[in-house]
mmCIF file of C-alpha atoms and ligand atoms in Angstrom:
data_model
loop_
_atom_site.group_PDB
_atom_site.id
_atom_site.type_symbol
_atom_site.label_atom_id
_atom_site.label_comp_id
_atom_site.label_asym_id
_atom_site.label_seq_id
_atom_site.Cartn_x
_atom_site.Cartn_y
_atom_site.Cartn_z
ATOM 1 C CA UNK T 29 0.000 0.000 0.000
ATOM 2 C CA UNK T 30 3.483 2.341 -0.323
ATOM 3 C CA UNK T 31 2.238 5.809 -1.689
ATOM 4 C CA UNK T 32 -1.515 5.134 -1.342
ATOM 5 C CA UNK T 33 -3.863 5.995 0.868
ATOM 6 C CA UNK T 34 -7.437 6.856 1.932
ATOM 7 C CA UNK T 35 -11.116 4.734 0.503
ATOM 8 C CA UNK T 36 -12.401 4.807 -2.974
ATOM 9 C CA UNK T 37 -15.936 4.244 -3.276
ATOM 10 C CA UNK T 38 -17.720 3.469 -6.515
ATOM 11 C CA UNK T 39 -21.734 3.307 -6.361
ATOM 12 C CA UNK T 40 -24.594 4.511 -6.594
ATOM 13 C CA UNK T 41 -26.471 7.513 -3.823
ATOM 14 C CA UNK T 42 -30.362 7.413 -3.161
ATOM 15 C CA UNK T 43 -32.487 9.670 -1.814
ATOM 16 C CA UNK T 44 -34.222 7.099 0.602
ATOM 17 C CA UNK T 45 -37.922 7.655 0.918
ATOM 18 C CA UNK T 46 -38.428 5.845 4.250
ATOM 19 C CA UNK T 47 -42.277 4.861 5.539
ATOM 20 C CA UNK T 48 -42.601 3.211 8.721
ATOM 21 C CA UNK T 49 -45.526 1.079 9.558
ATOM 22 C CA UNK T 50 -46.443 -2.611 11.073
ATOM 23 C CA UNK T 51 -46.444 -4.270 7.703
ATOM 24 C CA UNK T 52 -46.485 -3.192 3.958
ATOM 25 C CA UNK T 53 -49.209 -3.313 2.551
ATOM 26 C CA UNK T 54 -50.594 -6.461 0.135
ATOM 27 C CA UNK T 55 -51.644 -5.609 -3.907
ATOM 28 C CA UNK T 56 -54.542 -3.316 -4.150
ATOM 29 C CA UNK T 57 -54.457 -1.996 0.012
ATOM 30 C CA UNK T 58 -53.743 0.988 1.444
ATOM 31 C CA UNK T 59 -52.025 1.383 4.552
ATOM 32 C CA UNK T 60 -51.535 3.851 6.875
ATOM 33 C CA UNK T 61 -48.108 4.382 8.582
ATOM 34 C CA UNK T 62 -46.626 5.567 11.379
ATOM 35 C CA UNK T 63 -43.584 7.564 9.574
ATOM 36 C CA UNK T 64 -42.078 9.366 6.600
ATOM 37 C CA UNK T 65 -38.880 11.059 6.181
ATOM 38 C CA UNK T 66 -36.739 11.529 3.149
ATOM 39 C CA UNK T 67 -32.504 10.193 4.041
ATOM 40 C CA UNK T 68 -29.729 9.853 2.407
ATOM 41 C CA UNK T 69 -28.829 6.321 0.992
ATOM 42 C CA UNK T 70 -27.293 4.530 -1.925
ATOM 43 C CA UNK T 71 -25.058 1.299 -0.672
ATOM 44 C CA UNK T 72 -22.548 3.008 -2.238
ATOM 45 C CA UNK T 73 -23.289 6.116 -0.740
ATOM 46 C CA UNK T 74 -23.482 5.144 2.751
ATOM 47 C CA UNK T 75 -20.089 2.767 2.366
ATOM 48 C CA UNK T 76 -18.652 5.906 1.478
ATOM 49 C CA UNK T 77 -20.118 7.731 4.219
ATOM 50 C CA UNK T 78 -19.321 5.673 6.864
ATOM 51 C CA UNK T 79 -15.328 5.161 5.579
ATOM 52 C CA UNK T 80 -15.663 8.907 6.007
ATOM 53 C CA UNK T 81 -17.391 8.583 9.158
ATOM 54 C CA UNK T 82 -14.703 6.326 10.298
ATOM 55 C CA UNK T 83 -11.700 8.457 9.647
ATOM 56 C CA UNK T 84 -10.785 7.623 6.344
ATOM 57 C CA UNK T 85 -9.961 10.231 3.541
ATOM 58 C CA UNK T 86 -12.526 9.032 1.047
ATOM 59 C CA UNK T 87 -13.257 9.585 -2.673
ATOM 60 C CA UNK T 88 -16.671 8.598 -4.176
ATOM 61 C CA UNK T 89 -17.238 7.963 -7.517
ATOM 62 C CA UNK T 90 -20.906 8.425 -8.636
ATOM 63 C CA UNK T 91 -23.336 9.660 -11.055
ATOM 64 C CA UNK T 92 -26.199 12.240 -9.538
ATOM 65 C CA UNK T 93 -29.103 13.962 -12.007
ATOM 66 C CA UNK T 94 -29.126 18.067 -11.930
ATOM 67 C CA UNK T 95 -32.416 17.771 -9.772
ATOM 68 C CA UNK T 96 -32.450 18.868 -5.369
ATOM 69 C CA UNK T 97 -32.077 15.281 -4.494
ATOM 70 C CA UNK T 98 -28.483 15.221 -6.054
ATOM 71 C CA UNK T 99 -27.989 18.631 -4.828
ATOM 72 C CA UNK T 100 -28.724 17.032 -1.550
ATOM 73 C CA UNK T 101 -26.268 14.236 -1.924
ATOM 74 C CA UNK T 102 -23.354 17.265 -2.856
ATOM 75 C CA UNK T 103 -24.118 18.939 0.035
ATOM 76 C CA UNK T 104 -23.816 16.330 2.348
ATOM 77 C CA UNK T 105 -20.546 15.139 0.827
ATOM 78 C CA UNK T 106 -19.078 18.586 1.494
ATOM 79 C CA UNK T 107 -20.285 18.376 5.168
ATOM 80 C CA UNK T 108 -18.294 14.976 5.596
ATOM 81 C CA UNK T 109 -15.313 16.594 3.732
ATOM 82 C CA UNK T 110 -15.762 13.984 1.306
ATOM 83 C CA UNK T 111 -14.021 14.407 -2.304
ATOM 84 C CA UNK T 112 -16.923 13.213 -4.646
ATOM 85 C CA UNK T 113 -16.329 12.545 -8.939
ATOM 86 C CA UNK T 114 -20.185 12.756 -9.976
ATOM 87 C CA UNK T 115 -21.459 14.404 -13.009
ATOM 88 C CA UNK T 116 -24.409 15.780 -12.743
ATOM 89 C CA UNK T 117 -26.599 14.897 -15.593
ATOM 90 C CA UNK T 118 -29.830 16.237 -17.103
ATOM 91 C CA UNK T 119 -31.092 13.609 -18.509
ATOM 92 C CA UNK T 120 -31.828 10.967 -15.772
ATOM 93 C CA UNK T 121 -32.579 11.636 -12.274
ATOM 94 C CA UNK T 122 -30.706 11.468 -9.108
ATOM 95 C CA UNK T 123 -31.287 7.455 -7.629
ATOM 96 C CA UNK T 124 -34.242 7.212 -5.281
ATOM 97 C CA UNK T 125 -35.207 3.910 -3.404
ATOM 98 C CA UNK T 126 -38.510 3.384 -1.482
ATOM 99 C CA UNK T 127 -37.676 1.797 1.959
ATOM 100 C CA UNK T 128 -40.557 0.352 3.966
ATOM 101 C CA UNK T 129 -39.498 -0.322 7.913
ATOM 102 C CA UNK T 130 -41.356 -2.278 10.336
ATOM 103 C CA UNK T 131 -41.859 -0.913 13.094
ATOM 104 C CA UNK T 132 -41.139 -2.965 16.139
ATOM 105 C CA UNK T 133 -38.516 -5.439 14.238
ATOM 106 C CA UNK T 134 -36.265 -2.375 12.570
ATOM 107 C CA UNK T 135 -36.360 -4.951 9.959
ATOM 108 C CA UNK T 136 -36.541 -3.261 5.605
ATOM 109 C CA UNK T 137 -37.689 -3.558 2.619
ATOM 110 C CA UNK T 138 -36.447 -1.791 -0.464
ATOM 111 C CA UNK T 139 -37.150 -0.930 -3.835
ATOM 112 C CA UNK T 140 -34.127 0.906 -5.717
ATOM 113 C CA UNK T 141 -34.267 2.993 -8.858
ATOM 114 C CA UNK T 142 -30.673 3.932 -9.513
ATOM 115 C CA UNK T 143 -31.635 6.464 -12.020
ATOM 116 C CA UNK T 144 -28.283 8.155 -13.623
ATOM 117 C CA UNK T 145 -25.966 5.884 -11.261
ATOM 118 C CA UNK T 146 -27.453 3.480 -13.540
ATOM 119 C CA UNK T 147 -25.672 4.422 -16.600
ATOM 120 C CA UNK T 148 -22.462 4.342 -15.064
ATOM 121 C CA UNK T 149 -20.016 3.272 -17.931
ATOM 122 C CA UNK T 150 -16.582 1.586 -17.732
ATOM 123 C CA UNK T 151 -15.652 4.560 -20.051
ATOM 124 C CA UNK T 152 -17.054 6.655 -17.164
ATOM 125 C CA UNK T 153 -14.612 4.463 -14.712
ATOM 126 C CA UNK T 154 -11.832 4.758 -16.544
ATOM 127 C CA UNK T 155 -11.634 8.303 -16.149
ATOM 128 C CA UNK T 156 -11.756 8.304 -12.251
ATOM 129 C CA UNK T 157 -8.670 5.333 -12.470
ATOM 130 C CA UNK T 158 -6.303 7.729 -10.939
ATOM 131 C CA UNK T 159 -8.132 8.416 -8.055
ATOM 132 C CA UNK T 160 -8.528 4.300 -7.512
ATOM 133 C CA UNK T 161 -4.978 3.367 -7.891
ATOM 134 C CA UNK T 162 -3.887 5.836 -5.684
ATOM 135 C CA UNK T 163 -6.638 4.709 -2.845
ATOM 136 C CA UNK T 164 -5.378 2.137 -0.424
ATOM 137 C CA UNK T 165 -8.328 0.531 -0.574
ATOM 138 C CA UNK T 166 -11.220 0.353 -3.118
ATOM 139 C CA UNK T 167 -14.871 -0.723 -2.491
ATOM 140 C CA UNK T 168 -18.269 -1.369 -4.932
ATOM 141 C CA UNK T 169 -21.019 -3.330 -5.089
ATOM 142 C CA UNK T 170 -23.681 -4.330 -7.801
ATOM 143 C CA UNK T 171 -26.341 -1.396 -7.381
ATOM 144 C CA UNK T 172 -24.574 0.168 -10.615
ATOM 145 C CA UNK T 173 -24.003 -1.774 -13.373
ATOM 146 C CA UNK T 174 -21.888 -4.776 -13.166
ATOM 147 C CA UNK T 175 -19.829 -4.252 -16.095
ATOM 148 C CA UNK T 176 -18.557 -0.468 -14.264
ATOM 149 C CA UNK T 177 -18.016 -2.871 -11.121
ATOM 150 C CA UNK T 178 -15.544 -5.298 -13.149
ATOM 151 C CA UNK T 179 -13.701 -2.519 -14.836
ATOM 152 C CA UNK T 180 -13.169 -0.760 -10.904
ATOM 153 C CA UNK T 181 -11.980 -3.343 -9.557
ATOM 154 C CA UNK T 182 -9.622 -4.610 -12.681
ATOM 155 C CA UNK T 183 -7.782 -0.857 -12.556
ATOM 156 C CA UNK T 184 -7.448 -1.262 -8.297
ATOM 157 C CA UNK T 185 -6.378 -4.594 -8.864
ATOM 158 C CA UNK T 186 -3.590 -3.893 -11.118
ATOM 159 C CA UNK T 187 -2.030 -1.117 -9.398
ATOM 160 C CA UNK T 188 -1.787 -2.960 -6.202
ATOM 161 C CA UNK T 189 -5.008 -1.259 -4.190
ATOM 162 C CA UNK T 190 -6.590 -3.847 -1.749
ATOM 163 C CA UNK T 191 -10.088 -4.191 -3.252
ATOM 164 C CA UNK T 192 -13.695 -5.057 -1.698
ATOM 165 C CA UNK T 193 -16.473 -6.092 -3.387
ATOM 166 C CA UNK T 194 -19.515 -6.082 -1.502
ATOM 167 C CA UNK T 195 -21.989 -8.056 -3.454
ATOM 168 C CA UNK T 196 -25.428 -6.463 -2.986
ATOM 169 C CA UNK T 197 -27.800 -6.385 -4.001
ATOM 170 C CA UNK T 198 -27.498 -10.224 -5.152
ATOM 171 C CA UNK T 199 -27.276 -10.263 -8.877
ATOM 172 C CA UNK T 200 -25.839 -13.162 -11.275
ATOM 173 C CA UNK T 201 -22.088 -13.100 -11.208
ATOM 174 C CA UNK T 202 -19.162 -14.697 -13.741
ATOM 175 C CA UNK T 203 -16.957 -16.416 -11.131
ATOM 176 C CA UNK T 204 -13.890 -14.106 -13.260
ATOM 177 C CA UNK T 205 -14.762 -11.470 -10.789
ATOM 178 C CA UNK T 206 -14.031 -12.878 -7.446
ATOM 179 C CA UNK T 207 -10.317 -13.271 -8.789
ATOM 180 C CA UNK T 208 -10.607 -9.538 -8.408
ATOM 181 C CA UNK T 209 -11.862 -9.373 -5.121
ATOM 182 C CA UNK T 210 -8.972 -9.211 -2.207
ATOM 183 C CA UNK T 211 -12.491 -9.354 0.279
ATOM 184 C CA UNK T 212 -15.715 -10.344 -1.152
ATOM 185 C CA UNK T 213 -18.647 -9.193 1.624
ATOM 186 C CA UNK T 214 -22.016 -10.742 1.065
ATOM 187 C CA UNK T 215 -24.325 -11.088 3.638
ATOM 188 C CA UNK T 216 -26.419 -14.620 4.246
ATOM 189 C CA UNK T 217 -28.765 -14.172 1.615
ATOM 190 C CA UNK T 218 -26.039 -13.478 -1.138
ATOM 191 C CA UNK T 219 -23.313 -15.989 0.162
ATOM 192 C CA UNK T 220 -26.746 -18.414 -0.275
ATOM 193 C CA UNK T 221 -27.061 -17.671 -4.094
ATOM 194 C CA UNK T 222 -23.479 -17.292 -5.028
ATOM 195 C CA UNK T 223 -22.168 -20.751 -3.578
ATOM 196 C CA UNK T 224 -25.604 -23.149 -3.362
ATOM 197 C CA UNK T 225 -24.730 -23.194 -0.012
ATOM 198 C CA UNK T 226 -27.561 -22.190 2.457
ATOM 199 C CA UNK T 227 -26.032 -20.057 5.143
ATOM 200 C CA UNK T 228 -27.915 -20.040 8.102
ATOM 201 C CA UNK T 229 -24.979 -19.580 11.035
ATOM 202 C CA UNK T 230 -20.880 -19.328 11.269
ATOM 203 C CA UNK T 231 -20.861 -23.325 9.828
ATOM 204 C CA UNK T 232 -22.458 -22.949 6.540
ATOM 205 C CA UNK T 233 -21.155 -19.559 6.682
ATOM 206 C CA UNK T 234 -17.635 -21.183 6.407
ATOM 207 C CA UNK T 235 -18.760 -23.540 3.819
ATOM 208 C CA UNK T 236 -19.689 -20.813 1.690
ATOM 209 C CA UNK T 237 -16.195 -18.868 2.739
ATOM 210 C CA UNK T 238 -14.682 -22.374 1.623
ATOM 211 C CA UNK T 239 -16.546 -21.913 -2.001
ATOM 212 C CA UNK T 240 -15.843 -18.427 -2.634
ATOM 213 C CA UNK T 241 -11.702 -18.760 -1.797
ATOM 214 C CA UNK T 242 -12.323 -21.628 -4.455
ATOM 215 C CA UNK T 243 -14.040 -19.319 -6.978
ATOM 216 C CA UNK T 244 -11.072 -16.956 -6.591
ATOM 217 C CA UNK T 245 -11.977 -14.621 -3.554
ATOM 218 C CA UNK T 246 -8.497 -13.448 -1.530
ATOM 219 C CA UNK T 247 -11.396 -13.551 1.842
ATOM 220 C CA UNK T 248 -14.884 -13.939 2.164
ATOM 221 C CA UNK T 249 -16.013 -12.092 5.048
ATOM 222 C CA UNK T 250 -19.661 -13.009 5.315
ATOM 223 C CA UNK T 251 -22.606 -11.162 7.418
ATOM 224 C CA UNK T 252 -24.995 -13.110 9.469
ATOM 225 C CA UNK T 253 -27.119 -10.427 10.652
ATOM 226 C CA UNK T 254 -27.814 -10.556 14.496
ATOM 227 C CA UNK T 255 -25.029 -13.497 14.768
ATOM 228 C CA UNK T 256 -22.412 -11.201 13.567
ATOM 229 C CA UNK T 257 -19.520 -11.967 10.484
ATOM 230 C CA UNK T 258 -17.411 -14.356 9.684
ATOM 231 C CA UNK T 259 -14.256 -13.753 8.153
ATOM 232 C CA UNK T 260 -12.732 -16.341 6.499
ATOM 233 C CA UNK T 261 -8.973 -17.184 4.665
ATOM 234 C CA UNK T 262 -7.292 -20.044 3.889
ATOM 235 C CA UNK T 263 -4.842 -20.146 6.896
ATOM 236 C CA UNK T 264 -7.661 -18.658 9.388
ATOM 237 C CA UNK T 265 -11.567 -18.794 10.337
ATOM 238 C CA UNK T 266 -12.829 -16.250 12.828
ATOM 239 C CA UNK T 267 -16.185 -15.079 13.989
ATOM 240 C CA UNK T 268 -17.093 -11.420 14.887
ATOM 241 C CA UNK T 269 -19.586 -11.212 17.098
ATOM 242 C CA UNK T 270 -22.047 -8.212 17.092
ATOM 243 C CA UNK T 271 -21.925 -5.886 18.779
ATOM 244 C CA UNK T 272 -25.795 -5.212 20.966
ATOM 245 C CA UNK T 273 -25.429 -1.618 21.981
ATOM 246 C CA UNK T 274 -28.907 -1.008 22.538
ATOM 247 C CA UNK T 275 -32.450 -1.536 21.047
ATOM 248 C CA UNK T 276 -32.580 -2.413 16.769
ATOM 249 C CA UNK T 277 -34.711 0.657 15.593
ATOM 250 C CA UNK T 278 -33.669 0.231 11.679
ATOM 251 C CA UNK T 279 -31.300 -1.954 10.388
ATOM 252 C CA UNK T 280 -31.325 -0.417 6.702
ATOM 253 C CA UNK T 281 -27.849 0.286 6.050
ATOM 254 C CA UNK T 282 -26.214 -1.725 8.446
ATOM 255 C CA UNK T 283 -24.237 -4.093 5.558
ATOM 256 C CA UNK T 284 -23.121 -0.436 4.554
ATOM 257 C CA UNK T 285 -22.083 0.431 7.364
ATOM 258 C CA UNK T 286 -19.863 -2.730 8.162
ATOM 259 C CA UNK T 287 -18.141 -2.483 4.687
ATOM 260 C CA UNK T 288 -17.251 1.086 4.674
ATOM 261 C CA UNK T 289 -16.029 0.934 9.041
ATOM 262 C CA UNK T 290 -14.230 -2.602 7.678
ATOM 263 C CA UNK T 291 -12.785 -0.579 4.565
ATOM 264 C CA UNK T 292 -11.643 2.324 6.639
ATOM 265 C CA UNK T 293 -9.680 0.771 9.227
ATOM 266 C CA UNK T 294 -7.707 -1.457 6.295
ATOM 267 C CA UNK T 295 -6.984 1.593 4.606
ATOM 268 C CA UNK T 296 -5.216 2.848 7.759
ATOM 269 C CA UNK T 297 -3.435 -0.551 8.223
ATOM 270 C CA UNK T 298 -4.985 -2.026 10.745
ATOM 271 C CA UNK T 299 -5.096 -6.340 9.836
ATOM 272 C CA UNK T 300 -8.395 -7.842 8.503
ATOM 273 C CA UNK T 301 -9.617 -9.338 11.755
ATOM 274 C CA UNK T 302 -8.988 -6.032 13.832
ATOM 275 C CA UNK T 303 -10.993 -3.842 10.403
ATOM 276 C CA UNK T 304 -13.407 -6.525 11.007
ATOM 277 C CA UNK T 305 -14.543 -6.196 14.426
ATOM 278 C CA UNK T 306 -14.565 -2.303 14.216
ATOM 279 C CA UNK T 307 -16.807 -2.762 11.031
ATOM 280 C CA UNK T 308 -18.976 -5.026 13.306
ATOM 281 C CA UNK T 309 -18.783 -1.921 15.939
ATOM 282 C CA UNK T 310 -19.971 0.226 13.639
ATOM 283 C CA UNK T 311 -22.337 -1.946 12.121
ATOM 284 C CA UNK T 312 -23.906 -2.357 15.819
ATOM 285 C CA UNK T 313 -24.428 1.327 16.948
ATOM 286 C CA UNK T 314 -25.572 2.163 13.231
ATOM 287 C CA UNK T 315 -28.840 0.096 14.001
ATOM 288 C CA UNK T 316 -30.090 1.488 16.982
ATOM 289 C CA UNK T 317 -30.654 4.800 14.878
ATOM 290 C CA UNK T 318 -33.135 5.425 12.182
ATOM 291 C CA UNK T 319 -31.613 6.429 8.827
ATOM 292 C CA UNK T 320 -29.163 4.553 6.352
ATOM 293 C CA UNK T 321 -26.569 7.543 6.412
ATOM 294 C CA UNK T 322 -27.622 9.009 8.918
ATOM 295 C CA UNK T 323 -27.192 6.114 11.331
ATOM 296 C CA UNK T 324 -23.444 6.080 10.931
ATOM 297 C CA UNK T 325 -21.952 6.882 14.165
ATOM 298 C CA UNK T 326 -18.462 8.711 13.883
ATOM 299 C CA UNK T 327 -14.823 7.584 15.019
ATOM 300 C CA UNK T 328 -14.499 8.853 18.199
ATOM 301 C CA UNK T 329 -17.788 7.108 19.060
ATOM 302 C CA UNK T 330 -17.081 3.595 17.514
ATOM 303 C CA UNK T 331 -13.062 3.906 19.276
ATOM 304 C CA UNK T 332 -15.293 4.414 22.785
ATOM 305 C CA UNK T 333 -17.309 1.040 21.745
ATOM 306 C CA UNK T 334 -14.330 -0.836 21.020
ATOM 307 C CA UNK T 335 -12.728 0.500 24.102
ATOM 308 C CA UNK T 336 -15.455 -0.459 26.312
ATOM 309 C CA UNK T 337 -16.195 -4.107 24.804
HETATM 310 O O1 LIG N 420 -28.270 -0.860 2.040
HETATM 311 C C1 LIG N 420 -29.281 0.098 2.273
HETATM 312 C C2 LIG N 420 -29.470 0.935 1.058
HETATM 313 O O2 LIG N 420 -29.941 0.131 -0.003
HETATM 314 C C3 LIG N 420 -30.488 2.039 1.219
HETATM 315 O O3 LIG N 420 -29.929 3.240 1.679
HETATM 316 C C4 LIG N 420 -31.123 2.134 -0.155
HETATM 317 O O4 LIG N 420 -30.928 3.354 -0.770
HETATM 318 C C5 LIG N 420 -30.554 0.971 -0.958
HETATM 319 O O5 LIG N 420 -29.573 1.355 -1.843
#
């Protein structure tokens, strides 16, 4: 990592239109709800965020619409001293995703319409390269389209820049692309439909690890939810537990903000099972507050957790 430094973030932002209610409602009902408010959101987005969040000097790499909700998303950025390479287009809107919580369980559902982040290009990639070989670490996932994904992670790849490939929302994959991936992140769901194998705990969690080394993966480090991660190599195995800081109010985001707290502490050298566990701790105080982005607790505050656990 000589010379590099900092967290590169491709994907996509949202403006997260977020309705809480007991259930959502079936074809043909209407519903009332508790709740509405409009966050900030994109996995992408809120990766980035909470690398920033976290302490790490981040650079996101989007594409927003000229309408307020990208506005929105540039103004936040410059409040989290973020650097951020997004055109702004005017011919596709900023991304917007409807999120339906439960209240009581915390527990989502989500709808995304990517919108301009949709059209990313590897042309449009290939133009940002500089600012990914130079990061020490470089993360996507598959809310943009795959093909930008492949040519990110090709470019960190090749210069040396430890790359992270967080694969949500599930989407078909070539097996080519976990020979990219240095960590590949998927939660139970997606380590399910990648390998065949169902994950359910940390044992078919680690057959599933066992799989994705095979397919080409440097580490899988899988999310279970409320049983924590596990990250798994070939020389080593280890569960994370999570980290219960208080009641679950929403855990939208919470994948998010494991990757980018897990991507942040690499970046500043810390080793794989150490970035782990402060993902984890950012991961845990992230659901006890409502919001995707806006759950993402700040350094000082996940250091305290750590210190305290
Ligand atoms: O992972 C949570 C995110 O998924 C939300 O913020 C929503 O925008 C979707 O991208």
């Amino acid at each position: 990592m000589a010379g590099k430094s900092g967290v590169c973030v491709l994907g996509i932002y949202n403006a997260d239109l977020i309705f809480k209610a007991d259930r959502q409602p079936i074809m043909g009902e209407t519903l009332l709800g508790s709740s509405f408010e409009i966050g900030a959101g994109g996995k992408g987005s809120n990766q980035a965020v909470s690398a920033a969040r976290s302490g790490a000097k981040v650079t996101f790499i989007s594409k927003l619409g000229k309408d307020n909700f990208g506005d929105a998303a540039l103004a936040m950025y410059a409040r989290e001293g973020m650097t951020v390479l997004a055109e702004q287009v005017t011919d596709n809107s900023t991304g917007a995703a409807y999120i339906f919580v439960q209240n009581g369980t915390g527990s989502n559902a989500i709808i995304v319409v990517p919108g301009a982040a949709g059209t990313i290009t590897p042309a449009d990639v290939e133009r940002h390269a500089g600012a990914i070989r130079n990061a020490a670490v470089f993360v996507t996932q598959l809310e943009q389209p795959i093909p930008a994904a492949i040519r990110a992670l090709e470019i960190a790849k090749a210069a040396g820049t430890t790359t992270i490939l967080n694969t949500a929302p599930a989407a078909p994959l070539d097996d080519a692309i976990f020979g990219l991936c240095d960590y590949v992140t998927p939660n139970e769901s997606e380590a399910t439909g990648i390998t065949g194998v169902a994950v359910t705990d940390v044992a078919t969690a680690r057959k599933a690890g066992d799989v994705l080394l095979k397919k080409g993966a440097g580490a899988a480090l899988i999310t279970l939810g409320g049983q924590g991660a596990l990250l798994h190599t070939a020389s080593a195995s280890v569960h994370i537990p999570v980290f219960s800081v208080g009641k679950v109010v929403d855990t939208t985001g919470a994948g998010d903000a494991f990757n980018g707290g897990f991507a942040a502490a690499l970046s500043r050298g810390e080793k794989p099972e150490a970035a782990a566990r402060f993902g984890a701790a950012v991961a845990g105080i992230s659901v006890t507050r409502p919001g995707a982005a806006a759950s993402v607790p700040r350094l000082e505050e996940t250091r305290a957790l750590l210190a305290r656990s």
